[in-house]
XYZ file of C-alpha atoms in Angstrom:
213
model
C 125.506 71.659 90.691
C 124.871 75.025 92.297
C 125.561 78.227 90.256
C 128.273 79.904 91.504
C 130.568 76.367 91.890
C 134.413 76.897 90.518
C 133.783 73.781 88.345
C 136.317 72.459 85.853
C 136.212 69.827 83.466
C 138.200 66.487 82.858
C 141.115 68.003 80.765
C 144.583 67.545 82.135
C 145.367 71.300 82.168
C 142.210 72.267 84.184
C 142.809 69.094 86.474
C 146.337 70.364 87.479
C 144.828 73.730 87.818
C 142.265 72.602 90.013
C 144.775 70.231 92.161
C 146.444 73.687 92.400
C 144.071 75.459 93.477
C 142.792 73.316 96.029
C 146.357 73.075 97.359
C 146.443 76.642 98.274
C 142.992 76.155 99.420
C 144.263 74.190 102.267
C 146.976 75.705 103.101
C 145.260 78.712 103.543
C 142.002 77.128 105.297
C 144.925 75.058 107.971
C 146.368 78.878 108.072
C 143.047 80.218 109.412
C 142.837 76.889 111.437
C 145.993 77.196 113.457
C 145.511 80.832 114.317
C 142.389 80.175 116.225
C 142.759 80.031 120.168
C 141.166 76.722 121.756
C 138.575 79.065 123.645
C 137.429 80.294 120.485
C 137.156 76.618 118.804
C 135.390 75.641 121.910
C 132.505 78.792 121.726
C 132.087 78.376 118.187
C 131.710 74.606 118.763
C 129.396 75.157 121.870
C 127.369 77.922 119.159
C 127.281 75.142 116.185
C 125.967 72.405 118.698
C 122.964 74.356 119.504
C 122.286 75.402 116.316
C 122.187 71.843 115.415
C 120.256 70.684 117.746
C 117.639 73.021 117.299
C 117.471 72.254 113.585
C 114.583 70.304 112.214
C 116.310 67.639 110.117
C 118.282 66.536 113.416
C 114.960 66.966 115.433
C 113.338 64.657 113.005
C 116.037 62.254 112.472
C 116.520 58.966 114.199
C 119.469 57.274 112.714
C 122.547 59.882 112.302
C 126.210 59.652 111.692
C 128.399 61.670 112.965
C 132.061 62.396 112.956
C 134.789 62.141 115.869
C 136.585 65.687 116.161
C 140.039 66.146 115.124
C 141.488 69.171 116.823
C 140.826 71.684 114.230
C 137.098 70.640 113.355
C 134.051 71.744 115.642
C 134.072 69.561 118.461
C 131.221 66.841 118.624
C 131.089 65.445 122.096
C 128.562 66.924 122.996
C 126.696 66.346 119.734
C 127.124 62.312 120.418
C 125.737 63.209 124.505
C 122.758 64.458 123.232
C 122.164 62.287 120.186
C 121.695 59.236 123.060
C 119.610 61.539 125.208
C 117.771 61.947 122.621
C 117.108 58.195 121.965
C 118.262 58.453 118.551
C 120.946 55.659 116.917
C 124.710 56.945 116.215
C 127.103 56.020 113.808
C 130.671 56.928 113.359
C 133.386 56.673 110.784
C 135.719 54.092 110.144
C 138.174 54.883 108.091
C 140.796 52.597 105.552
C 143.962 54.604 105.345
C 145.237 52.565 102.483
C 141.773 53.108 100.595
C 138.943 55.352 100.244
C 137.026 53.263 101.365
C 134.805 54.438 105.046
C 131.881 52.518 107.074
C 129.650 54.093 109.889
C 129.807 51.813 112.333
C 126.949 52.289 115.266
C 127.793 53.035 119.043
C 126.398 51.587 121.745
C 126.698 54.883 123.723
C 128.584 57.675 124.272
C 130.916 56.698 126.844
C 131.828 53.931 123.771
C 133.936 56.596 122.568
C 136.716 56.562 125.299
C 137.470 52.834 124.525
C 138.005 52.926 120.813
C 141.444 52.519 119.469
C 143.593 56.262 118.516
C 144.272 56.167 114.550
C 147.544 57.840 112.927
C 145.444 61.162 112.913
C 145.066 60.938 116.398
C 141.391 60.715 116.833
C 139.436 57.282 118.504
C 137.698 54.917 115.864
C 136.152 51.110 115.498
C 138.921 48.644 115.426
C 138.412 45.956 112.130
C 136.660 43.426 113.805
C 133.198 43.359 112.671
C 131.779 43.651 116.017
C 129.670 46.865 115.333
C 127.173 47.154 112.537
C 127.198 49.451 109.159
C 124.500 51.897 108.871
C 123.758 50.841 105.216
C 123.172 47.108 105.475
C 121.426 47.961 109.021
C 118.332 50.333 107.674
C 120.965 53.526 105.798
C 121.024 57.043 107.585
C 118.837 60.109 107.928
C 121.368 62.558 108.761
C 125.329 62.698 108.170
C 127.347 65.597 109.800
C 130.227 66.445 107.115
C 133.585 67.404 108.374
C 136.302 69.279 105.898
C 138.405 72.231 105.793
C 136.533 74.794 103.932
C 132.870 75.380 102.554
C 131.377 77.837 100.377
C 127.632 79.122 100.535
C 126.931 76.685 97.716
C 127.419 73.569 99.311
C 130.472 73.166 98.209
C 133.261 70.724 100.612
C 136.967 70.915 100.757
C 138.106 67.797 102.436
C 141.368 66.534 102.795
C 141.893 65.195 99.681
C 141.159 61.478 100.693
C 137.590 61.282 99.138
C 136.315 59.207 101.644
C 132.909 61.262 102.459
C 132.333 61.656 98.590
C 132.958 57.723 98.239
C 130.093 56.543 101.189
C 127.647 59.197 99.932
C 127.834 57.307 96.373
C 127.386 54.433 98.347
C 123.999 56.169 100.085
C 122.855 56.313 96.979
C 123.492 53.510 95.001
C 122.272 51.708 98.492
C 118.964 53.774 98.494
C 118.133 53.594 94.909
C 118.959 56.971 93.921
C 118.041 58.949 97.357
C 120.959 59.660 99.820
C 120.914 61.060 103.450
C 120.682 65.143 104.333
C 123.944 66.013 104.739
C 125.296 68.788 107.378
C 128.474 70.103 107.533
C 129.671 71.883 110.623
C 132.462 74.511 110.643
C 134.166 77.422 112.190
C 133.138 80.985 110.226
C 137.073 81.122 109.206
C 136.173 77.748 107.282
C 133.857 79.521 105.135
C 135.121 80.709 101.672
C 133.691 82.670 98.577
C 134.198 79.831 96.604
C 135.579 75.870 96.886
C 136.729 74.753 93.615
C 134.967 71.005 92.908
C 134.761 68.887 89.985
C 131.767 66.703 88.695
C 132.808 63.770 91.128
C 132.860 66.054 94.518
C 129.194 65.656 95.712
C 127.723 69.251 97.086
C 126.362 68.890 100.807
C 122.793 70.408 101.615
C 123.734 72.910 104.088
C 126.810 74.224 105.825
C 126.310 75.351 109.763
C 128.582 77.783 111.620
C 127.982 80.421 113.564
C 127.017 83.250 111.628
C 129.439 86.867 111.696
């Protein structure tokens, strides 16, 4: 784990002070969520896109999975557009809301999208028929772009509190024999805090992109 990490250990009293903490976490990451204008979610979007793009690890990547926006993440359309112009492969989430449990499921192309089924959460994803194929038992991922609600400069992730990102990456690497995807997570510069507090089983992502102050 990074230095600098708020880690606690397993004991009940630091495990309710952690649950705590990230509680307020959230509340105060969905605060500096809501105030944001749709403009400015769309420019800092449009600024995170090209950053990625432009990065090596998605240059050099072929097989990529990447999340569907809710409306209070960085919007990934146009990620997805230029992942098929690119001639790479896509995959997207499917998540179990009665589990943890999540697949990445590959498109066919981008236009896919528009046909998928709307979840409880509101955003489009692969209905439970079997029809599209997993990334891991199809050749695993390069790349995975990491959604959440708040980051810190060490890698650290603040989802929402479901564990399903956490979950596949164990999967990566008990799939891959001990070596797991490069993991991006894109956010808005009010997602970004001094410090996300994480325990031993939150896995640490390799590199958080936003559009620097």
């Amino acid at each position: 784990m990074e230095s600098g990490a708020a880690l606690l250990g397993p004991g009940p009293g630091n495990m309710a002070a952690l649950q705590a903490a990230k509680k307020a976490l959230r509340l105060e990451m969905k605060r500096r969520l809501a105030a944001l204008s749709e403009a400015e979610k769309l420019r800092q979007s449009a600024a995170v896109s090209r950053r990625l793009v432009a990065h090596p690890k998605y240059q050099n990547c072929q097989r990529i999975a990447v999340f569907l926006s809710m409306t209070d993440e960085i919007q990934t359309e146009d990620i997805i557009k230029d992942v098929f112009q690119c001639g790479k492969e896509c995959f997207i989430p499917r998540y179990k809301s009665r589990s943890n449990h999540m697949d990445m499921l590959k498109l066919s192309s981008a236009e896919e999208i528009h046909r998928l089924p709307l979840t409880s959460w509101n955003i489009r994803q692969p209905a439970e028929d079997g029809s599209l194929g997993e990334a891991l038992t199809s050749g695993g991922l390069d790349l995975i772009l990491m959604p959440g609600l708040g980051f810190d400069k060490h890698g650290n992730r603040l989802g929402r509190g479901k564990g399903y990102y956490d979950t596949y990456l164990e999967r990566c690497l008990q799939h891959s024999k001990g070596s797991k995807p490069y993991t991006i997570a894109l956010a808005f510069k009010e997602q970004i805090c001094d410090q996300v507090p994480v325990t031993e089983t939150d896995r640490p992502i390799d590199e958080v992109l936003y559009e620097a102050p």
